[in-house]
Amino acid sequence: MGSSKHLFWDGCDTVQLAQNYGTPLYVLSETAVRERCREVKKDFLCKYPNTRAVYASKAFLTMAMVRIIASEGLGLDVVSGGEIYTAYRAGFPMEKTIFHGNNKTLEELQLALETGVGRIVADSESELDIIEDAARRRGKRATLLLRVAPGVDAATHQYMATGHTASKFGFPLAGESISRTIQRIKGSENLVLKGFHFHVGSQLQSNRSHCLAVDALIKEMVLFSSDLGFVTEELNVGGGYGVPEHEGEERKPLKYFTEGIMERVIAGCEQAGIPVPAIIIEPGRWIVSEAGITLYKVGSIKEIPGVMTYVSVDGGMTDNPRPALYGAKYWGVVANRADELAGKKVTIVGKCCESGDVLMKDVMVTDQITRDDILAVFNTGAYNFSMANNYNRLPRPAVVLVREGNAYVIVNRQDYEDLLSGEVIPDHLR
Ligand code: LLP
């Protein structure tokens, strides 16, 4: 593929990776993930006493990822039986997991109790019934946080805002629901309440909503303490810490978000005369997004004279549904021509039968771009693999973990047989 410079990722030649493992290919830098985890430790866990950090596994979860998170000493946020099972099977210390979700099933709750999940985050009074039922059946006590909807807006895509009053998540902060629930848990043999949780939204570029949520919650914590004698031991302020959205944008360190939140919690509790609870954060995207890239092979190139040029790649909204879902922006480089000047404006599209299957609109690439080039798209480590699908019966790509020049397949590429697995032709159609 010519003698141009290649893009390297954690010491690996990405063009070589594409040749060895095929495309589309997710490539995740172990070094980058570990660097982020260490930043969490240095600038949050070691900086403030009585803090914990859990990685929001919905951003990207495989058994190898579980091992990395475990070895870095972080906890895990899980939201389904599938995520619990993955963590458990990979040998994760389950007491460090926190189980979220607005509609956990009885089976999922039983699995959580059986595997020793550390905290269950109750989302509503209705859900509490089923949590209590699951705990009673198992003869166990479920240790809980209550998720609250703090009634704050978040500056992000509406699908990623979760802290407003009309959110499907959490107990409304106003009204009697939380007080009633605190009383109820006090009287339950199978439930223990440790405190509260909120998650205001995702891909946030400031901590404004977090701080407003902290203020709102502390007010209520004071009342719970004075009126109900309930002292909040733990406050989980969720995740949502954003990553760059555009090429060249500087990344925001974790402390950019967490310093202000911690100041607010500490000052707020001191002023209110209540003890500062343990603070838990749940970064997902911030840990894994920039560690990941996706490699595609360029196929058809279509020039519509005077209009635009389409460059088609061999994946698309199946491996990265975020542009179609949220209007998310990406940027990339032709990996086998990494040193060539980007002098041509093109629109990169996937191979799905939908006009909305646009990975990158109007981006500059080398004017030498041609069939069989390898396109690397940056910042795809979060919510790409985890939201991948088989639309148009495209097999899901492999995931390769790279580390200082070595590559390890951590998820095999699906093949056509995998697409059929689980399918049955009834006798009358045979
Ligand atoms: N904690 C809770 C309770 C959450 O619901 C989430 C994300 C997180 C933590 C982690 O948020 P992060 O730090 O990754 O922003 N599919 C969307 C993102 C949805 C996130 C949902 N909850 C996307 O592709 O951008």
XYZ file of N, CA and C in Angstrom, residues 226-425:
600
model
N -33.184 15.602 59.459
C -33.915 16.196 60.582
C -35.288 15.554 60.782
N -35.982 15.268 59.688
C -37.369 14.791 59.819
C -37.474 13.285 59.988
N -36.564 12.575 59.333
C -36.701 11.105 59.325
C -35.556 10.408 60.052
N -34.583 11.186 60.473
C -33.429 10.583 61.135
C -32.592 9.744 60.187
N -32.696 10.031 58.886
C -31.888 9.269 57.931
C -30.655 10.060 57.527
N -29.491 9.505 57.855
C -28.237 10.168 57.506
C -27.683 9.532 56.221
N -27.453 10.370 55.224
C -26.939 9.879 53.941
C -25.472 9.486 54.081
N -25.203 8.206 53.864
C -23.803 7.734 53.965
C -23.094 7.812 52.623
N -23.860 7.654 51.555
C -23.240 7.617 50.225
C -24.016 8.487 49.247
N -23.269 9.212 48.437
C -23.887 10.007 47.377
C -23.153 9.709 46.071
N -23.892 9.122 45.136
C -23.322 8.757 43.843
C -23.759 9.808 42.828
N -22.771 10.550 42.296
C -23.092 11.681 41.407
C -23.039 11.307 39.926
N -22.984 9.995 39.636
C -23.094 9.540 38.257
C -21.882 9.847 37.398
N -22.089 9.701 36.098
C -21.010 9.967 35.140
C -21.393 11.126 34.250
N -21.047 11.019 32.975
C -21.448 12.056 32.023
C -20.322 12.974 31.593
N -19.111 12.721 32.095
C -17.975 13.604 31.814
C -17.587 13.458 30.340
N -17.671 14.568 29.630
C -17.593 14.512 28.174
C -16.183 14.383 27.607
N -16.139 13.975 26.353
C -14.879 13.880 25.608
C -14.975 14.843 24.424
N -13.843 15.138 23.744
C -13.894 16.064 22.615
C -14.909 15.625 21.564
N -15.523 16.624 20.960
C -16.517 16.337 19.923
C -15.997 16.676 18.536
N -14.895 17.420 18.498
C -14.373 17.851 17.215
C -12.868 17.642 17.166
N -12.356 17.474 15.950
C -10.925 17.323 15.757
C -10.211 18.553 16.333
N -9.135 18.298 17.046
C -8.326 19.404 17.547
C -8.800 19.959 18.882
N -9.996 19.561 19.319
C -10.510 20.043 20.603
C -9.705 19.385 21.722
N -9.336 20.192 22.705
C -8.517 19.639 23.782
C -9.370 18.778 24.715
N -8.790 17.706 25.205
C -9.573 16.863 26.103
C -9.641 17.503 27.485
N -10.731 17.252 28.177
C -10.893 17.805 29.516
C -10.464 16.771 30.546
N -9.523 17.151 31.418
C -9.116 16.190 32.445
C -10.269 15.933 33.420
N -10.197 14.828 34.133
C -11.304 14.486 35.035
C -11.547 15.578 36.065
N -10.444 16.166 36.530
C -10.617 17.151 37.609
C -11.369 18.393 37.153
N -11.364 18.636 35.851
C -12.165 19.738 35.313
C -13.630 19.567 35.734
N -14.075 18.337 35.789
C -15.461 18.067 36.191
C -15.580 17.879 37.704
N -14.668 17.067 38.262
C -14.903 16.601 39.633
C -14.520 17.615 40.709
N -13.558 18.489 40.420
C -13.155 19.442 41.474
C -14.335 20.282 41.936
N -15.066 20.820 40.966
C -16.212 21.677 41.294
C -17.302 20.910 42.028
N -17.506 19.663 41.589
C -18.549 18.853 42.234
C -18.169 18.606 43.696
N -16.896 18.253 43.911
C -16.450 17.957 45.284
C -16.532 19.193 46.177
N -16.121 20.335 45.618
C -16.214 21.581 46.406
C -17.645 21.832 46.838
N -18.542 21.646 45.880
C -19.960 21.891 46.135
C -20.496 20.963 47.218
N -20.125 19.682 47.138
C -20.618 18.715 48.123
C -20.075 19.063 49.509
N -18.761 19.301 49.562
C -18.134 19.522 50.864
C -18.664 20.813 51.500
N -18.651 21.896 50.719
C -19.129 23.177 51.265
C -20.612 23.097 51.607
N -21.388 22.489 50.731
C -22.836 22.388 50.934
C -23.176 21.633 52.210
N -22.518 20.500 52.424
C -22.809 19.685 53.613
C -22.355 20.421 54.865
N -21.191 21.068 54.780
C -20.703 21.801 55.960
C -21.675 22.911 56.346
N -22.087 23.673 55.333
C -23.043 24.756 55.608
C -24.351 24.228 56.188
N -24.768 23.087 55.676
C -26.053 22.531 56.112
C -25.927 21.783 57.432
N -24.703 21.578 57.872
C -24.486 20.881 59.140
C -24.775 19.390 59.088
N -24.554 18.794 57.939
C -24.689 17.331 57.845
C -23.337 16.737 57.446
N -23.090 15.485 57.824
C -21.792 14.888 57.470
C -21.635 14.729 55.959
N -20.398 14.902 55.486
C -20.133 14.695 54.055
C -20.194 13.194 53.775
N -21.067 12.780 52.866
C -21.150 11.341 52.575
C -19.971 10.871 51.722
N -19.836 9.568 51.591
C -18.887 9.018 50.613
C -19.375 9.422 49.229
N -18.449 9.859 48.371
C -18.849 10.285 47.031
C -18.377 9.262 45.996
N -19.294 8.903 45.131
C -19.003 7.913 44.089
C -19.204 8.577 42.720
N -18.268 8.324 41.800
C -18.451 8.797 40.418
C -18.501 7.592 39.482
N -19.121 7.814 38.317
C -19.323 6.708 37.366
C -18.946 7.087 35.936
N -17.699 7.394 35.672
C -17.346 7.742 34.294
C -17.366 6.519 33.378
N -17.935 6.676 32.204
C -17.918 5.602 31.206
C -17.134 6.085 30.002
N -17.775 6.955 29.231
C -17.184 7.481 28.007
C -15.801 8.083 28.240
N -15.666 8.829 29.328
C -14.419 9.552 29.576
C -13.244 8.573 29.685
N -13.507 7.349 30.146
C -12.420 6.381 30.322
C -12.041 5.703 29.005
N -13.016 5.449 28.169
C -12.728 4.514 27.069
C -12.844 5.126 25.668
N -13.507 6.279 25.561
C -13.814 6.784 24.214
C -12.563 7.034 23.370
N -11.649 7.802 23.912
C -10.485 8.189 23.107
C -9.462 7.066 22.967
N -9.608 6.013 23.754
C -8.698 4.870 23.640
C -9.006 4.036 22.405
N -10.193 4.247 21.829
C -10.639 3.374 20.744
C -10.678 4.058 19.393
N -10.316 3.307 18.362
C -10.516 3.757 16.987
C -11.205 2.621 16.226
N -11.784 2.969 15.090
C -12.356 1.939 14.224
C -11.670 2.031 12.860
N -11.274 0.877 12.352
C -10.629 0.816 11.033
C -11.626 0.264 10.014
N -11.709 0.939 8.897
C -12.585 0.503 7.805
C -11.758 0.396 6.539
N -12.274 -0.393 5.594
C -11.656 -0.395 4.273
C -12.510 0.466 3.349
N -11.841 1.316 2.581
C -12.554 2.165 1.624
C -13.000 1.314 0.439
N -14.256 1.499 0.032
C -14.771 0.795 -1.144
C -15.054 1.778 -2.259
N -16.309 1.852 -2.641
C -16.687 2.730 -3.762
C -16.496 4.200 -3.424
N -16.024 4.931 -4.402
C -15.916 6.384 -4.263
C -16.763 6.994 -5.372
N -17.722 7.800 -4.980
C -18.655 8.335 -5.968
C -18.617 9.851 -5.969
N -18.246 10.382 -7.109
C -18.185 11.828 -7.238
C -19.465 12.306 -7.916
N -20.226 13.165 -7.271
C -21.409 13.753 -7.925
C -20.975 15.155 -8.341
N -20.698 15.343 -9.622
C -20.055 16.583 -10.060
C -20.795 17.829 -9.569
N -20.027 18.711 -8.999
C -20.580 19.972 -8.509
C -21.369 19.822 -7.226
N -21.511 18.622 -6.718
C -22.325 18.413 -5.509
C -21.464 17.912 -4.356
N -20.995 16.700 -4.460
C -20.191 16.146 -3.369
C -19.521 14.852 -3.784
N -18.631 14.395 -2.916
C -17.993 13.103 -3.147
C -18.315 12.182 -1.979
N -18.837 11.023 -2.294
C -19.093 10.010 -1.278
C -17.941 9.011 -1.258
N -17.448 8.737 -0.059
C -16.497 7.642 0.120
C -17.212 6.594 0.976
N -17.403 5.404 0.414
C -18.100 4.357 1.164
C -17.102 3.452 1.866
N -17.425 3.101 3.102
C -16.573 2.163 3.842
C -17.365 0.905 4.162
N -16.662 -0.127 4.646
C -17.282 -1.442 4.788
C -17.992 -1.658 6.126
N -18.277 -0.580 6.844
C -19.096 -0.672 8.064
C -20.130 0.412 8.012
N -20.352 1.071 9.157
C -21.285 2.190 9.151
C -22.152 2.210 10.389
N -23.440 2.466 10.207
C -24.326 2.632 11.363
C -24.537 1.329 12.134
N -24.034 0.245 11.605
C -24.090 -1.013 12.346
C -23.024 -1.059 13.443
N -21.828 -0.599 13.121
C -20.777 -0.598 14.153
C -20.716 0.733 14.886
N -21.305 1.787 14.311
C -21.346 3.090 14.983
C -22.655 3.813 14.686
N -23.673 3.524 15.477
C -24.973 4.161 15.223
C -25.075 5.590 15.759
N -24.019 6.122 16.368
C -24.114 7.408 17.064
C -24.363 8.612 16.148
N -23.736 8.680 14.964
C -24.070 9.824 14.101
C -25.560 9.833 13.733
N -26.109 8.664 13.391
C -27.516 8.604 13.004
C -28.439 8.875 14.192
N -28.043 8.397 15.376
C -28.909 8.541 16.559
C -28.839 9.922 17.185
N -27.630 10.437 17.313
C -27.446 11.673 18.082
C -26.846 12.805 17.261
N -26.608 12.574 15.983
C -25.901 13.584 15.200
C -24.457 13.727 15.661
N -23.898 12.652 16.245
C -22.527 12.723 16.780
C -21.514 12.944 15.658
N -20.482 13.717 15.965
C -19.445 14.040 14.980
C -18.195 13.192 15.226
N -17.569 12.796 14.160
C -16.312 12.032 14.241
C -15.293 12.623 13.295
N -14.063 12.227 13.469
C -13.018 12.627 12.529
C -12.063 11.455 12.372
N -11.277 11.516 11.312
C -10.416 10.365 11.066
C -9.267 10.706 10.143
N -8.566 9.647 9.721
C -7.434 9.831 8.814
C -7.314 8.554 7.972
N -6.813 8.720 6.764
C -6.538 7.536 5.954
C -5.260 6.924 6.530
N -5.412 5.773 7.162
C -4.344 5.229 8.014
C -3.085 4.861 7.234
N -3.244 4.512 5.957
C -2.066 4.159 5.160
C -1.489 5.366 4.431
N -2.065 6.528 4.654
C -1.541 7.776 4.070
C -1.579 8.849 5.147
N -1.117 8.465 6.329
C -1.302 9.332 7.502
C -0.550 10.649 7.385
N 0.453 10.695 6.486
C 1.249 11.923 6.374
C 0.820 12.797 5.198
N -0.183 12.358 4.464
C -0.579 13.149 3.291
C -1.524 14.262 3.697
N -1.365 15.378 3.028
C -2.179 16.551 3.338
C -3.656 16.277 3.034
N -4.515 16.716 3.928
C -5.936 16.515 3.705
C -6.468 17.634 2.813
N -6.596 17.369 1.509
C -6.960 18.431 0.583
C -8.269 18.199 -0.152
N -9.001 17.171 0.273
C -10.218 16.854 -0.472
C -11.389 16.713 0.503
N -12.478 17.367 0.157
C -13.656 17.295 1.026
C -14.557 16.149 0.577
N -14.841 15.239 1.495
C -15.687 14.090 1.152
C -16.700 13.841 2.278
N -17.656 13.014 1.960
C -18.585 12.550 2.994
C -18.432 11.039 3.090
N -18.130 10.583 4.293
C -17.868 9.146 4.489
C -19.179 8.470 4.884
N -19.569 7.512 4.093
C -20.824 6.812 4.385
C -20.570 5.323 4.593
N -21.506 4.699 5.293
C -21.422 3.265 5.517
C -22.102 2.509 4.391
N -22.236 1.180 4.589
C -22.786 0.364 3.503
C -24.224 -0.077 3.766
N -24.855 0.526 4.776
C -26.235 0.151 5.076
C -27.206 0.802 4.098
N -28.341 0.140 3.936
C -29.330 0.634 2.986
C -30.177 1.725 3.613
N -29.531 2.828 3.953
C -30.211 3.976 4.550
C -29.416 5.220 4.212
N -30.100 6.263 3.827
C -29.393 7.511 3.532
C -28.825 8.137 4.791
N -29.377 7.774 5.943
C -28.872 8.313 7.210
C -27.575 7.665 7.669
N -27.085 6.711 6.917
C -25.874 5.994 7.302
C -24.634 6.801 6.911
N -24.482 7.955 7.546
C -23.373 8.866 7.255
C -22.463 8.897 8.473
N -21.229 8.440 8.322
C -20.320 8.445 9.471
C -19.729 9.831 9.690
N -19.334 10.483 8.582
C -18.718 11.813 8.696
C -19.095 12.638 7.476
N -19.708 13.776 7.744
C -20.153 14.628 6.640
C -19.119 15.726 6.395
N -18.803 15.943 5.141
C -17.914 17.044 4.750
C -16.621 17.073 5.558
N -15.859 16.018 5.472
C -14.566 16.009 6.171
C -13.437 16.046 5.142
N -12.305 16.539 5.563
C -11.163 16.650 4.664
C -10.297 15.391 4.779
N -9.988 14.817 3.632
C -9.071 13.668 3.598
C -8.062 13.904 2.477
N -7.068 13.065 2.426
C -6.095 13.178 1.342
C -6.784 13.019 -0.016
N -6.359 13.786 -1.007
C -7.009 13.648 -2.325
C -6.539 12.392 -3.060
N -5.609 11.674 -2.448
C -5.156 10.395 -3.025
C -6.061 9.234 -2.603
N -7.039 9.514 -1.790
C -7.868 8.426 -1.233
C -8.431 7.555 -2.360
N -8.330 6.250 -2.138
C -8.742 5.324 -3.193
C -9.229 4.009 -2.581
N -9.884 3.215 -3.399
C -10.382 1.911 -2.961
C -9.274 1.121 -2.247
N -9.651 0.416 -1.207
C -8.749 -0.427 -0.407
C -7.854 0.345 0.563
N -7.955 1.665 0.565
C -7.286 2.409 1.644
C -7.947 2.028 2.968
N -7.209 2.275 4.043
C -7.765 2.001 5.378
C -8.087 3.336 6.043
N -9.345 3.471 6.422
C -9.756 4.698 7.099
C -9.815 4.430 8.603
N -9.153 5.280 9.370
C -9.242 5.165 10.838
C -10.136 6.289 11.349
N -11.133 5.918 12.136
C -12.005 6.915 12.752
C -11.678 6.950 14.242
N -11.440 8.148 14.745
C -11.002 8.305 16.138
C -12.182 8.398 17.104
N -11.848 8.204 18.390
C -12.805 8.498 19.461
C -14.018 7.570 19.420
N -13.801 6.326 19.045
C -14.932 5.402 18.909
C -14.939 4.310 19.982
N -14.169 4.526 21.060
C -14.088 3.481 22.087
C -15.350 3.335 22.929
N -16.138 4.407 23.012
C -17.333 4.353 23.867
C -18.602 4.283 23.031
N -19.505 3.439 23.444
C -20.853 3.331 22.856
C -20.827 3.043 21.357
N -19.776 2.411 20.867
C -19.772 1.967 19.480
C -19.944 0.458 19.465
N -18.942 -0.254 19.974
C -19.083 -1.720 20.092
C -20.331 -2.057 20.898
N -20.562 -1.314 21.989
C -21.674 -1.687 22.871
C -23.040 -1.441 22.236
N -23.107 -0.576 21.245
C -24.391 -0.328 20.580
C -24.427 -0.906 19.165
N -23.448 -1.721 18.841
C -23.394 -2.292 17.487
C -24.572 -3.237 17.254
N -24.949 -3.349 16.024
C -26.104 -4.186 15.685
C -25.859 -4.880 14.357
N -26.776 -5.743 13.991
C -26.614 -6.553 12.783
C -27.542 -6.115 11.660
N -27.895 -4.841 11.621
C -28.757 -4.344 10.552
C -28.183 -4.758 9.194
N -29.074 -5.091 8.289
C -28.689 -5.582 6.955
C -27.880 -6.885 7.040
N -27.964 -7.508 8.199
C -27.198 -8.748 8.441
C -25.713 -8.541 8.198
N -25.208 -7.445 8.696
C -23.754 -7.259 8.672
C -23.200 -7.876 9.949
N -22.200 -8.746 9.833
C -21.618 -9.337 11.039
C -20.913 -8.265 11.871
N -20.931 -8.439 13.186
C -20.278 -7.460 14.051
C -18.753 -7.593 13.946
N -18.039 -6.441 13.921
C -16.577 -6.494 13.786
C -15.897 -7.148 14.989
N -14.650 -7.520 14.786
C -13.828 -7.998 15.903
C -13.357 -6.808 16.731
N -12.934 -7.091 17.954
C -12.284 -6.066 18.773
C -10.871 -6.544 19.077
N -9.913 -5.685 18.796
C -8.519 -6.009 19.083
C -7.998 -5.059 20.148
N -7.430 -5.636 21.177
C -6.801 -4.830 22.221
C -5.329 -4.676 21.847
N -4.845 -3.448 21.838
C -3.432 -3.256 21.524
C -2.720 -2.685 22.736
N -1.465 -3.119 22.877
C -0.691 -2.678 24.021
C 0.788 -2.719 23.683
N 1.373 -1.557 23.588
C 2.808 -1.418 23.342
C 3.309 -2.329 22.222
N 2.637 -2.267 21.093
C 3.114 -3.006 19.921
C 2.570 -4.412 19.784
N 1.844 -4.894 20.796
C 1.245 -6.221 20.692
C -0.267 -6.101 20.508
N -0.837 -7.054 19.784
C -2.275 -7.019 19.530
C -2.919 -8.321 20.005
N -4.076 -8.209 20.614
C -4.800 -9.370 21.124
C -6.259 -9.262 20.708
N -6.774 -10.304 20.051
C -8.205 -10.296 19.723
C -8.966 -10.532 21.020
N -9.856 -9.599 21.382
C -10.646 -9.818 22.605
C -12.111 -10.128 22.287
N -12.523 -9.851 21.067
C -13.839 -10.308 20.597
C -13.648 -10.746 19.148
N -14.045 -11.972 18.858
C -13.923 -12.460 17.480
C -14.937 -11.783 16.565
N -14.548 -11.654 15.315
C -15.492 -11.144 14.317
C -16.625 -12.147 14.161
N -17.841 -11.654 14.047
C -18.941 -12.575 13.762
C -18.816 -13.069 12.326
N -19.255 -14.297 12.105
C -19.329 -14.756 10.717
C -20.800 -15.013 10.376
N -21.040 -15.452 9.155
C -22.439 -15.610 8.736
C -23.155 -16.668 9.582
N -22.424 -17.700 9.996
C -23.041 -18.720 10.848
C -23.510 -18.110 12.174
N -22.695 -17.194 12.712
C -23.099 -16.528 13.959
C -24.436 -15.813 13.776
N -24.642 -15.280 12.585
C -25.888 -14.561 12.337
C -27.089 -15.497 12.410
N -26.853 -16.757 12.110
C -27.961 -17.718 12.120
C -28.149 -18.378 13.475
N -27.166 -18.208 14.351
C -27.225 -18.952 15.616
C -28.454 -18.510 16.397
N -29.176 -19.464 16.891
C -30.401 -19.162 17.619
C -31.632 -19.162 16.742
N -31.450 -19.247 15.449
C -32.625 -19.253 14.572
C -33.145 -20.667 14.376
N -34.445 -20.779 14.250
C -35.079 -22.081 14.063
C -36.055 -21.987 12.901
N -36.020 -22.966 12.004
C -37.067 -23.048 10.973
C -38.110 -24.047 11.470
